[in-house]
Short mmCIF file of C-alpha atoms and ligand atoms in Angstrom, two decimals:
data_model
loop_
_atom_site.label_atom_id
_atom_site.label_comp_id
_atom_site.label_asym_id
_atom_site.label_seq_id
_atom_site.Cartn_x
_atom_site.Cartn_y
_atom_site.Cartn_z
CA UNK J 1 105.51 217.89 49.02
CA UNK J 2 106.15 216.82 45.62
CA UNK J 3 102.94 216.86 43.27
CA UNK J 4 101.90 214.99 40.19
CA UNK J 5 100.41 218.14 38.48
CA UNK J 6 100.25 221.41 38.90
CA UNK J 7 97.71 223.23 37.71
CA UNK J 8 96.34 226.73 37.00
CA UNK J 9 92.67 227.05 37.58
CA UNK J 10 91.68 230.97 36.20
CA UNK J 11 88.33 232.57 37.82
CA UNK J 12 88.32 230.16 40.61
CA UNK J 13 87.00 232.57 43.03
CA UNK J 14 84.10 232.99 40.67
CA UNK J 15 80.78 231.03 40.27
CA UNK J 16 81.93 227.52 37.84
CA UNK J 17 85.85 228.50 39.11
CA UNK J 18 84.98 227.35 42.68
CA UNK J 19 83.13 224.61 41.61
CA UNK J 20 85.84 223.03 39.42
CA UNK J 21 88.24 224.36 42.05
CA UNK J 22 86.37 222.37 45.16
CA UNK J 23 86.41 219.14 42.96
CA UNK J 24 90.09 219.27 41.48
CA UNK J 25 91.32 219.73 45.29
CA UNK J 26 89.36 217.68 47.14
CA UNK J 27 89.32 214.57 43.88
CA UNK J 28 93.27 214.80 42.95
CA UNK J 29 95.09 215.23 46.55
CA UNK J 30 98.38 214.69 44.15
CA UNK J 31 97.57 217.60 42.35
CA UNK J 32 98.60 221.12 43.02
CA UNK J 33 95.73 223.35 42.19
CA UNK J 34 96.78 227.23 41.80
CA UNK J 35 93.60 229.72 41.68
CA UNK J 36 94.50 232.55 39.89
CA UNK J 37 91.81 235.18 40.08
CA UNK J 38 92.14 239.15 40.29
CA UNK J 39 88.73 239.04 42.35
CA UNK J 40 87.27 241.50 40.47
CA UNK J 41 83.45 242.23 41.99
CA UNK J 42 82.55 238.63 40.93
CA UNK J 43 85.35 236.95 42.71
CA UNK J 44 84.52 236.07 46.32
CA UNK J 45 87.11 233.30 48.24
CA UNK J 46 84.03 232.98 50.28
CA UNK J 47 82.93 230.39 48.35
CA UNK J 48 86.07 228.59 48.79
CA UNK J 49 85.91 229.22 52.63
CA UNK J 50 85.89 224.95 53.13
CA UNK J 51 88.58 224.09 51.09
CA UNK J 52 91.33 227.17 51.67
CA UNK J 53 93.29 225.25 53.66
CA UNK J 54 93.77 222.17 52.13
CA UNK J 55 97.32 221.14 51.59
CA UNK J 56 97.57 221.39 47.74
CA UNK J 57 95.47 224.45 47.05
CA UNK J 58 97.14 227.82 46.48
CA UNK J 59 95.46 231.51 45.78
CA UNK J 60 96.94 233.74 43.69
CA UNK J 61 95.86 237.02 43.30
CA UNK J 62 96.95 238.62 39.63
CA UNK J 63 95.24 239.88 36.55
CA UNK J 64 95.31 237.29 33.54
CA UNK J 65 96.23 240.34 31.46
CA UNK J 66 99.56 240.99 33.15
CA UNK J 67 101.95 238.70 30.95
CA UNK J 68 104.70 239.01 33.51
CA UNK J 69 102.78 237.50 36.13
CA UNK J 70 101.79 235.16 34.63
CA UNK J 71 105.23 233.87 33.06
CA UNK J 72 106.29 233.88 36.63
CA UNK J 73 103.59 231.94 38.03
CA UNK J 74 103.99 229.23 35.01
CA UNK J 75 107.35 228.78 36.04
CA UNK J 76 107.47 229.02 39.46
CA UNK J 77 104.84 226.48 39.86
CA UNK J 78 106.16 224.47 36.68
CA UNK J 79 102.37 224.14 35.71
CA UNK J 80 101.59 221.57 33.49
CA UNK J 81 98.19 222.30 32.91
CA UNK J 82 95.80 225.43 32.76
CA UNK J 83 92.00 225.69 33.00
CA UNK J 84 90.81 228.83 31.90
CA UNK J 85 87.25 229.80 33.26
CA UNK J 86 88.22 233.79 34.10
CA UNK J 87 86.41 236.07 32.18
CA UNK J 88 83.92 238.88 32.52
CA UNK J 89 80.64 237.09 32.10
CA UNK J 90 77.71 239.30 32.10
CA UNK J 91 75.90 240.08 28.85
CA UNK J 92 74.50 243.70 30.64
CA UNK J 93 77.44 244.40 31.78
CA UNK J 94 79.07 243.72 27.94
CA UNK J 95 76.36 245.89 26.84
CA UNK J 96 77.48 249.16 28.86
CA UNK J 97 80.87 248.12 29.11
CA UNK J 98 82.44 246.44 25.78
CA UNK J 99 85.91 247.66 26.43
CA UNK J 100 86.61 246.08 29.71
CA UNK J 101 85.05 242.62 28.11
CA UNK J 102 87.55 242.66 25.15
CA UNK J 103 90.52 243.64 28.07
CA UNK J 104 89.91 240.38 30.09
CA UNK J 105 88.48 238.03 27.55
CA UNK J 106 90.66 238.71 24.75
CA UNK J 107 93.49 240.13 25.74
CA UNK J 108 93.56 238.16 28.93
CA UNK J 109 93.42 234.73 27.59
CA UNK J 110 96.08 235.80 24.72
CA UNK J 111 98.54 236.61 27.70
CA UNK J 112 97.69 233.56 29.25
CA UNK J 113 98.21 232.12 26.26
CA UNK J 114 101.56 233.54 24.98
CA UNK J 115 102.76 233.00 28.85
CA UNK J 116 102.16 228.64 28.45
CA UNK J 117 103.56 228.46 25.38
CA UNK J 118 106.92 230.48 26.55
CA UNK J 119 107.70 227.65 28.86
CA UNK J 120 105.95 224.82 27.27
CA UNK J 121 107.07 224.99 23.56
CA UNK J 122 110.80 225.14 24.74
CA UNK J 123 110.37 221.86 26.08
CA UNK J 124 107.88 220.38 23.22
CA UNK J 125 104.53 220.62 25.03
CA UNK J 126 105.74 218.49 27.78
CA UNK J 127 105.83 219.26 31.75
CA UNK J 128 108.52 217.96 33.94
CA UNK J 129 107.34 214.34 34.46
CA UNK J 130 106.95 214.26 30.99
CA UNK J 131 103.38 214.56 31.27
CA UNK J 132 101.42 216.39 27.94
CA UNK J 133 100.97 219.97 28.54
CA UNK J 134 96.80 221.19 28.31
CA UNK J 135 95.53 224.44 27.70
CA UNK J 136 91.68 224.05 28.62
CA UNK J 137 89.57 226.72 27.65
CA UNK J 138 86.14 227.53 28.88
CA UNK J 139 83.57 228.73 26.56
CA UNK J 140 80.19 229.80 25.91
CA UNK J 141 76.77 228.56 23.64
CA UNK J 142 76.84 232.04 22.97
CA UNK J 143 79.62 232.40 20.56
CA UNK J 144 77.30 229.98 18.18
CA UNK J 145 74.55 233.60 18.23
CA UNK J 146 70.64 232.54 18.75
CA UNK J 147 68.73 229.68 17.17
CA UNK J 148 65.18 230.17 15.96
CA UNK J 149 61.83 230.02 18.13
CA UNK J 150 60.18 227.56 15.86
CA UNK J 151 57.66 226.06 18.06
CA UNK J 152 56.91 228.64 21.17
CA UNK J 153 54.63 226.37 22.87
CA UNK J 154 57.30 223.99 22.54
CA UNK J 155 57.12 220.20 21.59
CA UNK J 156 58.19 216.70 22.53
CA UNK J 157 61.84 215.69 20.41
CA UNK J 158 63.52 212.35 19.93
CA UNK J 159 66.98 214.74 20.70
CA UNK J 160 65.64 216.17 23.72
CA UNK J 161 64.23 214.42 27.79
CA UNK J 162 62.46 217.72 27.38
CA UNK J 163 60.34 220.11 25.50
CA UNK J 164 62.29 221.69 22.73
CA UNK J 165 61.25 224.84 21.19
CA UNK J 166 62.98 225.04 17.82
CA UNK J 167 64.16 222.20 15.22
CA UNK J 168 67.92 223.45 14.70
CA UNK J 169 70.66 222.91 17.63
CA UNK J 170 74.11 224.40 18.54
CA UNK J 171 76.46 221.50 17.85
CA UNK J 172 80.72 221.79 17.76
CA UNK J 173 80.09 222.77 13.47
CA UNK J 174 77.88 225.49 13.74
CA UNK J 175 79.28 228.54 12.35
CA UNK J 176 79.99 231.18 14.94
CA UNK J 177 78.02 234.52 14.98
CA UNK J 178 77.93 236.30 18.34
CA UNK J 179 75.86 238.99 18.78
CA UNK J 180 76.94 240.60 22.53
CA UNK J 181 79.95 242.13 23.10
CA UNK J 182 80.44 239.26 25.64
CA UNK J 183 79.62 236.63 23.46
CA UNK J 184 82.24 238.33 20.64
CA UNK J 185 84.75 238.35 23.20
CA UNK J 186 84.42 234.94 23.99
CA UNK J 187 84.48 234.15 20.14
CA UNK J 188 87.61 235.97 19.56
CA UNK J 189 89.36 233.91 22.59
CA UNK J 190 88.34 230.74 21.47
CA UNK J 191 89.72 231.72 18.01
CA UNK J 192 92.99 232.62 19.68
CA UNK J 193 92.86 229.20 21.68
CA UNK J 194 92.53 227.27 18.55
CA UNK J 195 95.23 229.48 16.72
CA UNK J 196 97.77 228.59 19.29
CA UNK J 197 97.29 224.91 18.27
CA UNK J 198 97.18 225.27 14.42
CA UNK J 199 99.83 227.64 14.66
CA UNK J 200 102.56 226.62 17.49
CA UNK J 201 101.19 223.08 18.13
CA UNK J 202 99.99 224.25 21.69
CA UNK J 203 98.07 221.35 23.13
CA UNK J 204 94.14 222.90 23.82
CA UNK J 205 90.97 221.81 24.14
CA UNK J 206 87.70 224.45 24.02
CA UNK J 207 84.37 223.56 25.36
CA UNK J 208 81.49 225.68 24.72
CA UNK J 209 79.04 224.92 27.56
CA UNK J 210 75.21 226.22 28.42
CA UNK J 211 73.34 228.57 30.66
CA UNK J 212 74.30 227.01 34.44
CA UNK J 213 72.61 227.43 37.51
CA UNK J 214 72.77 226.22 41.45
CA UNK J 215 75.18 227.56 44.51
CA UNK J 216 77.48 230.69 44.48
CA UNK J 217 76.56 232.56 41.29
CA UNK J 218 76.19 236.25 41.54
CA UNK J 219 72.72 237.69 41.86
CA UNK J 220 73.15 239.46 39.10
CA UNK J 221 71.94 236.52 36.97
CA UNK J 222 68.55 235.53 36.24
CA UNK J 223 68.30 232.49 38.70
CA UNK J 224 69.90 234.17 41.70
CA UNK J 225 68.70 237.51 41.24
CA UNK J 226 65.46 236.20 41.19
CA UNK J 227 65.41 233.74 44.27
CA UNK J 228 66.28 237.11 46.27
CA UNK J 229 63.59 239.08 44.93
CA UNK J 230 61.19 236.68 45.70
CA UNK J 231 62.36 236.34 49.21
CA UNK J 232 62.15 240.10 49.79
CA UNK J 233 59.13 240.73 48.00
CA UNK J 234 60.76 242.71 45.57
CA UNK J 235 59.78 243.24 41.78
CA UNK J 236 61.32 240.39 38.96
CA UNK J 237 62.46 242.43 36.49
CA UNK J 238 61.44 240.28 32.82
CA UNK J 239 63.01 241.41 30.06
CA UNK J 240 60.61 241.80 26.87
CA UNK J 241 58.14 238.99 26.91
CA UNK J 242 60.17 236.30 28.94
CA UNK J 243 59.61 234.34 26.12
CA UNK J 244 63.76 234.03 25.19
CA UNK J 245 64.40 230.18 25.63
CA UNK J 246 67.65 229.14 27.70
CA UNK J 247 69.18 225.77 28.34
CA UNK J 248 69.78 224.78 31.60
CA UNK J 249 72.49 222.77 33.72
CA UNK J 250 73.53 222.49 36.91
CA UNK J 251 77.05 223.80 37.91
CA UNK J 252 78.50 220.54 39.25
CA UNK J 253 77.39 218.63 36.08
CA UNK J 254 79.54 221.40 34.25
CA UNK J 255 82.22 220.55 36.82
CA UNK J 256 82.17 216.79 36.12
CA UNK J 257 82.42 217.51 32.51
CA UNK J 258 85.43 219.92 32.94
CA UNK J 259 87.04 217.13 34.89
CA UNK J 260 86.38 213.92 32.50
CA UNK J 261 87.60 215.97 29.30
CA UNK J 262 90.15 218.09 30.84
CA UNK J 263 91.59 213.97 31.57
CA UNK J 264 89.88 211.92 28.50
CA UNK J 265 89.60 214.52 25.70
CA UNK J 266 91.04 214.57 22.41
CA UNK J 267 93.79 217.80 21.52
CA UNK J 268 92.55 220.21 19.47
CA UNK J 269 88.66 219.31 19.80
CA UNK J 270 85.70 220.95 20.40
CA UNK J 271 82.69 219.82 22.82
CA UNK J 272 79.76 220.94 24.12
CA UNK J 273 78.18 220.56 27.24
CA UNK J 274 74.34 220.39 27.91
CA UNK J 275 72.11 218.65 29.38
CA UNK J 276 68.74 219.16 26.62
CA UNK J 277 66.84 221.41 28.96
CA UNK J 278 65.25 224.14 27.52
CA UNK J 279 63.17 226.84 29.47
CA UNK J 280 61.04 229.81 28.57
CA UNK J 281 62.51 232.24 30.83
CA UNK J 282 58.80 233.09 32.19
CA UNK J 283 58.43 229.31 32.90
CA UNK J 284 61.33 228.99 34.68
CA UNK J 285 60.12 232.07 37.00
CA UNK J 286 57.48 230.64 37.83
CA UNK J 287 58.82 227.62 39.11
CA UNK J 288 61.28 229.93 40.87
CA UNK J 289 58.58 231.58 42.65
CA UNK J 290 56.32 228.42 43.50
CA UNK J 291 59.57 226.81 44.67
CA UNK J 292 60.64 229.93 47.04
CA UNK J 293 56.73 230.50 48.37
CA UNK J 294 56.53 226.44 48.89
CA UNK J 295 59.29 226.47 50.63
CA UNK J 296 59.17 229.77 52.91
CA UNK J 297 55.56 228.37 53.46
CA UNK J 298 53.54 231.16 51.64
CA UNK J 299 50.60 230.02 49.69
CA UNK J 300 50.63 228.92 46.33
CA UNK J 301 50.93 231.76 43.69
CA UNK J 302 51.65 234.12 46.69
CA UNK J 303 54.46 236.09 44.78
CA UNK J 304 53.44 235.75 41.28
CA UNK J 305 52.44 239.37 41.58
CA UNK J 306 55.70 240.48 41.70
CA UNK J 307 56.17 239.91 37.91
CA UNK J 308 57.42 242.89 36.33
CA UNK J 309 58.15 243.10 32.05
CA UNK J 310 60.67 245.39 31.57
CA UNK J 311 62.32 246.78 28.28
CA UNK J 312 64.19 243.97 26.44
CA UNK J 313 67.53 243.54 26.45
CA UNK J 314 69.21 245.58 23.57
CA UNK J 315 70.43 242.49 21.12
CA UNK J 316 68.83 239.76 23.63
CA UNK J 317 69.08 236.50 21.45
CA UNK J 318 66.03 234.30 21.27
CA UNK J 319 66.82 230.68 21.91
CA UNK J 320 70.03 228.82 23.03
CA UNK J 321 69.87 224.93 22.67
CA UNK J 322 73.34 222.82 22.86
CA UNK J 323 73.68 219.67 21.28
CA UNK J 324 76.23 217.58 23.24
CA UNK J 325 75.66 214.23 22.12
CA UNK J 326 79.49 213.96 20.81
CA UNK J 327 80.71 214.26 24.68
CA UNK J 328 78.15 211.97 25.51
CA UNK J 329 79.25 208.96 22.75
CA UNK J 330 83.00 210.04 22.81
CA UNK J 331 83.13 210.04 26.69
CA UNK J 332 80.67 209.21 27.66
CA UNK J 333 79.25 212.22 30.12
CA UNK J 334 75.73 212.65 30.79
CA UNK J 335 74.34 215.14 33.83
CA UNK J 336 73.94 213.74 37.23
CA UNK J 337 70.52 215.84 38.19
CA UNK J 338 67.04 216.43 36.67
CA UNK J 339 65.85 219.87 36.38
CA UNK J 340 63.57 219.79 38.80
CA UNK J 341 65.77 218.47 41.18
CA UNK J 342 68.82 220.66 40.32
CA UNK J 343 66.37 223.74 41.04
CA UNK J 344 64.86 222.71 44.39
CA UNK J 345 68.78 222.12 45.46
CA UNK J 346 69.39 225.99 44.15
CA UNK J 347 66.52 227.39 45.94
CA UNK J 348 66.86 225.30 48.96
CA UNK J 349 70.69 226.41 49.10
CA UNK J 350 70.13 230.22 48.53
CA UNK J 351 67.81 230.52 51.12
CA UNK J 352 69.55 228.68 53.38
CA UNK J 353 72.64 230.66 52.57
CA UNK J 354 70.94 234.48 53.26
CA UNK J 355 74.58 235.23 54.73
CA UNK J 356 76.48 234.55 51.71
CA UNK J 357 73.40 236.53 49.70
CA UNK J 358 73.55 239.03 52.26
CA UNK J 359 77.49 239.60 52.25
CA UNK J 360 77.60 239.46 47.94
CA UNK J 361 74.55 242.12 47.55
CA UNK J 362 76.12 244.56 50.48
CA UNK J 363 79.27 244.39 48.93
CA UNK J 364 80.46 242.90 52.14
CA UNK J 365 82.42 240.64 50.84
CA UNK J 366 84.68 243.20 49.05
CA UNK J 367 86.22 243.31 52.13
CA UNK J 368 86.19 240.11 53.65
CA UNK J 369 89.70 239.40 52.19
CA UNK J 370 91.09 243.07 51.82
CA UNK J 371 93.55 243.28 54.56
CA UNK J 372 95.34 239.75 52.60
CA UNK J 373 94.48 240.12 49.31
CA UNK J 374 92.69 243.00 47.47
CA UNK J 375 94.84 245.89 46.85
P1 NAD F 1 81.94 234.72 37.11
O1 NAD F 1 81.72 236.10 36.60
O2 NAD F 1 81.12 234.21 38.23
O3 NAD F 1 83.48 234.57 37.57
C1 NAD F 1 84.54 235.08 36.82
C2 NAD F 1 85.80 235.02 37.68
O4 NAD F 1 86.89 235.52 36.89
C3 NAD F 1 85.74 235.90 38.93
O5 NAD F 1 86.23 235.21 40.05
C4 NAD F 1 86.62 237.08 38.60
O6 NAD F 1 87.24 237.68 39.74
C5 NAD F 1 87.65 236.45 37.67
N1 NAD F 1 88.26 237.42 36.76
C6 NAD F 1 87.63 238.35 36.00
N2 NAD F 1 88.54 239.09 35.32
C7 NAD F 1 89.77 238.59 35.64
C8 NAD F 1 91.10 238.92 35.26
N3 NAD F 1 91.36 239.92 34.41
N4 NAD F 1 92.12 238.19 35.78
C9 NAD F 1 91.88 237.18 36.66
N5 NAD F 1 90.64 236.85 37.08
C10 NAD F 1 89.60 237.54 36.57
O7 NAD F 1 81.85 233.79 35.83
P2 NAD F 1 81.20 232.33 35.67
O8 NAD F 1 79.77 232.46 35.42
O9 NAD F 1 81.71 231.46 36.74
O10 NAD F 1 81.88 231.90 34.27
C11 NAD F 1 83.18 231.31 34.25
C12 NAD F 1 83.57 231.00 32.82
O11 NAD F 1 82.62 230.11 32.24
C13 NAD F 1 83.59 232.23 31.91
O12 NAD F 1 84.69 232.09 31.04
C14 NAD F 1 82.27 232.16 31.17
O13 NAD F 1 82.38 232.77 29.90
C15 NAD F 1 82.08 230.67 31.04
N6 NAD F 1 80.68 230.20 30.96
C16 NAD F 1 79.76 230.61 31.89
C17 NAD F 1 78.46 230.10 31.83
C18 NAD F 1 77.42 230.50 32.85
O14 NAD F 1 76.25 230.13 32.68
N7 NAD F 1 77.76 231.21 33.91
C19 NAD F 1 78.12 229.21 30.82
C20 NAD F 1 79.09 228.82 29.88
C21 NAD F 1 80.37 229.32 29.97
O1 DAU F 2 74.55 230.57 27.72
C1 DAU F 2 75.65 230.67 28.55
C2 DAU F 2 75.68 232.06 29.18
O2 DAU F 2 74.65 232.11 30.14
C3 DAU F 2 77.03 232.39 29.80
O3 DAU F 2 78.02 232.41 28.83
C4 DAU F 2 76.97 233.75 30.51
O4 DAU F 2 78.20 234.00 31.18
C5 DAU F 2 75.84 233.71 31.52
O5 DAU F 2 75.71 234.98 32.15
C6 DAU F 2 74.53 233.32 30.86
O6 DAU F 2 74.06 234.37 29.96
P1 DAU F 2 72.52 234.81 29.90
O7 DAU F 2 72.45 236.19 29.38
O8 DAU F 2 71.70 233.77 29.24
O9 DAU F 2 72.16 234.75 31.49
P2 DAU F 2 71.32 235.75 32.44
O10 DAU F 2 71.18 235.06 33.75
O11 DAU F 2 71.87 237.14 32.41
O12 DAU F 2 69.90 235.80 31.72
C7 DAU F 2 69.14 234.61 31.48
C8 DAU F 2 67.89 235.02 30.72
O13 DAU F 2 67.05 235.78 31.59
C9 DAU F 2 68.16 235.91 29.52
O14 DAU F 2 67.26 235.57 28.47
C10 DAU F 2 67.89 237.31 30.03
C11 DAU F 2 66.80 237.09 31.06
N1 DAU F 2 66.81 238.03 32.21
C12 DAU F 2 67.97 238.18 32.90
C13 DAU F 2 68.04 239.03 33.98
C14 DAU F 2 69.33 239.21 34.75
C15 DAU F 2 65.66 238.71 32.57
O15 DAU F 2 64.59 238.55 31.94
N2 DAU F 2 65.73 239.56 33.64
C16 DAU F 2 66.87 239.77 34.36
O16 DAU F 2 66.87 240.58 35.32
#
């Protein structure tokens, strides 16, 4: 079968991966979607279980870091366009770990990287239909560092649907200063992204998007670590004073912005992606645990025992806010879902998916794809 475009999607087995993945392959039948992903211990092709088989989807198990794999992949698939989502994505795990974080996020995406532009340069950014060539990059808030707490009991803004907690935002001109190891890593790649352009005239695009949430992450973040707890009665670890403020969207709203800018956006630009929805991390738990009691039908306030403050987080930044009103007057994107109903899908979903839960935090799933895949 002859496709219209082929294209790489990195860290689809991942949490936002198999999200973009599901909506390239199922939206764009005429597209050839290729999931490259090493599955490292936040891969899982579980969650891709419903579309594996579809005619234009293809797995590919390699490391982003190996060059040579990746120059064969670009050419045996003549791929015309990559979106690059894999990455080590864990600020605790950055913290004990830096090393393996500047491996995959730097070096990684430089490989990738060096790999397009050794087929598409030769042929002036242009695949074989003639169609432009696109690097996509997927980035964080985080690069931008931590904005102040300026109003802790947080107040009504003419920016903001919701309660803001500072005056300042992140917008696509605020000066980078990460402060993780994760969130340097994820500087340093977008700065390599963007020197590829200014440099070789590699056609890219970097989006820098907020804290997401809903089906398929790992429990080792907040939202789905926390769902679990509450199920099995088990302590919520809160770092410091769960007063660090996060903004919040849900994972197919980052999906449908991937989509409409990895089509409609401009070369060489910046966006960011948010949908103005700031939460006090202990707010947020507690609507985690009156959603998870509600709906397991214990009574009202039933778990909020299980609170626990824990030493901080060594570096934890204080307040992320994105400003993405440029994607929203260039392209016009705005998020589908409302908070409130973006978290009672999550919750709903988790609990109605103990298997998957059950299979990630056993380690099950390590081996669900062994025998084919994992080496
Ligand atoms: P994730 O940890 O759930 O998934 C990462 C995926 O990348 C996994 O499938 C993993 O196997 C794969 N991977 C890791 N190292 C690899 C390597 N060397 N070669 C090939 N594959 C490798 O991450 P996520 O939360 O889905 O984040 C995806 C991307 O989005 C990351 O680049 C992250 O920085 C960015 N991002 C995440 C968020 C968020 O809230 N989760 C917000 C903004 C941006
Ligand atoms: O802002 C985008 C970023 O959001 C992404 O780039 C990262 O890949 C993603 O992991 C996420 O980073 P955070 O550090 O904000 O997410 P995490 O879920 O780890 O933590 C959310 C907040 O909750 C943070 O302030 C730390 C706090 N926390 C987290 C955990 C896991 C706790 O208080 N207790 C916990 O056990």
């Amino acid at each position: 079968m002859d496709f219209s475009r082929n294209i790489i999607i990195t860290g689809g087995a991942g949490f936002i991966g198999s999200h973009v993945v599901r909506r390239f392959v199922t939206r764009y039948p005429s597209y050839r979607i290729i999931n490259v992903d090493k599955l490292t211990y936040a891969g899982n092709l579980a969650n891709l279980k419903d579309i594996e088989d579809s005619p234009n989807y293809v797995f590919e198990k390699a490391d982003i870091c190996d060059f040579d794999r990746m120059l064969d992949l670009m050419r045996r698939y003549n791929v015309d366009g990559i979106i690059h989502l894999a990455a080590e994505s864990h600020v605790d795990r950055s913290i004990k770990d830096p090393f393996t974080f500047a491996r995959t996020n730097v070096m990684g995406t430089l490989s990738l990287l060096q790999a397009a532009k050794s087929v598409w340069e030769p042929s002036g950014w242009t695949g074989p239909e003639g169609q432009e060539c696109r690097f996509y990059h997927i980035s964080t808030d985080e690069v931008y560092g931590a904005l102040e707490l300026t109003h802790p009991e947080g107040v009504k803004s003419e920016i903001s649907a919701h309660e803001v907690y500072g005056d300042t935002f992140f917008t696509e001109d605020t000066k980078y200063q990460p402060h993780s190891p994760y969130s340097a890593s994820k500087a340093s790649s977008d700065h390599f992204v963007r020197a590829f352009h200014d440099t070789y005239g590699m056609p890219v695009i970097v989006t820098n998007c907020s804290n997401n949430y809903g089906p398929y992450q790992f429990p080792e973040k907040l939202i789905p670590l926390f769902i679990n707890n509450i199920r099995h009665h088990k302590p919520l670890p809160v770092y410091g004073k769960g007063e660090n403020v996060r903004d919040w969207l849900y994972v197919e709203d980052h999906a449908s912005a991937i989509d409409l800018i990895f089509h409609k956006g401009k070369v060489a630009e910046t966006y960011n992606i948010g949908g103005f929805n700031e939460w006090k991390n202990i707010d947020i738990i507690k609507v985690l645990i009156k959603t998870v009691d509600r709906l397991l039908g214990h009574p009202e306030g039933y778990s909020l025992d299980l609170i626990t403050y824990v030493t901080d987080r060594k570096g934890h930044d204080l307040r992320y806010a994105i400003d993405s009103t440029k994607l929203h007057k260039e392209l016009g994107w705005t998020p589908s879902l409302q908070f409130e109903e973006g978290i009672e899908k999550t919750v709903r979903w988790y609990l109605e998916h103990q298997d998957w839960m059950d299979n990630v935090t056993s380690g099950d799933y390590m081996k669900y794809y062994d025998e084919m895949y994992r080496s």
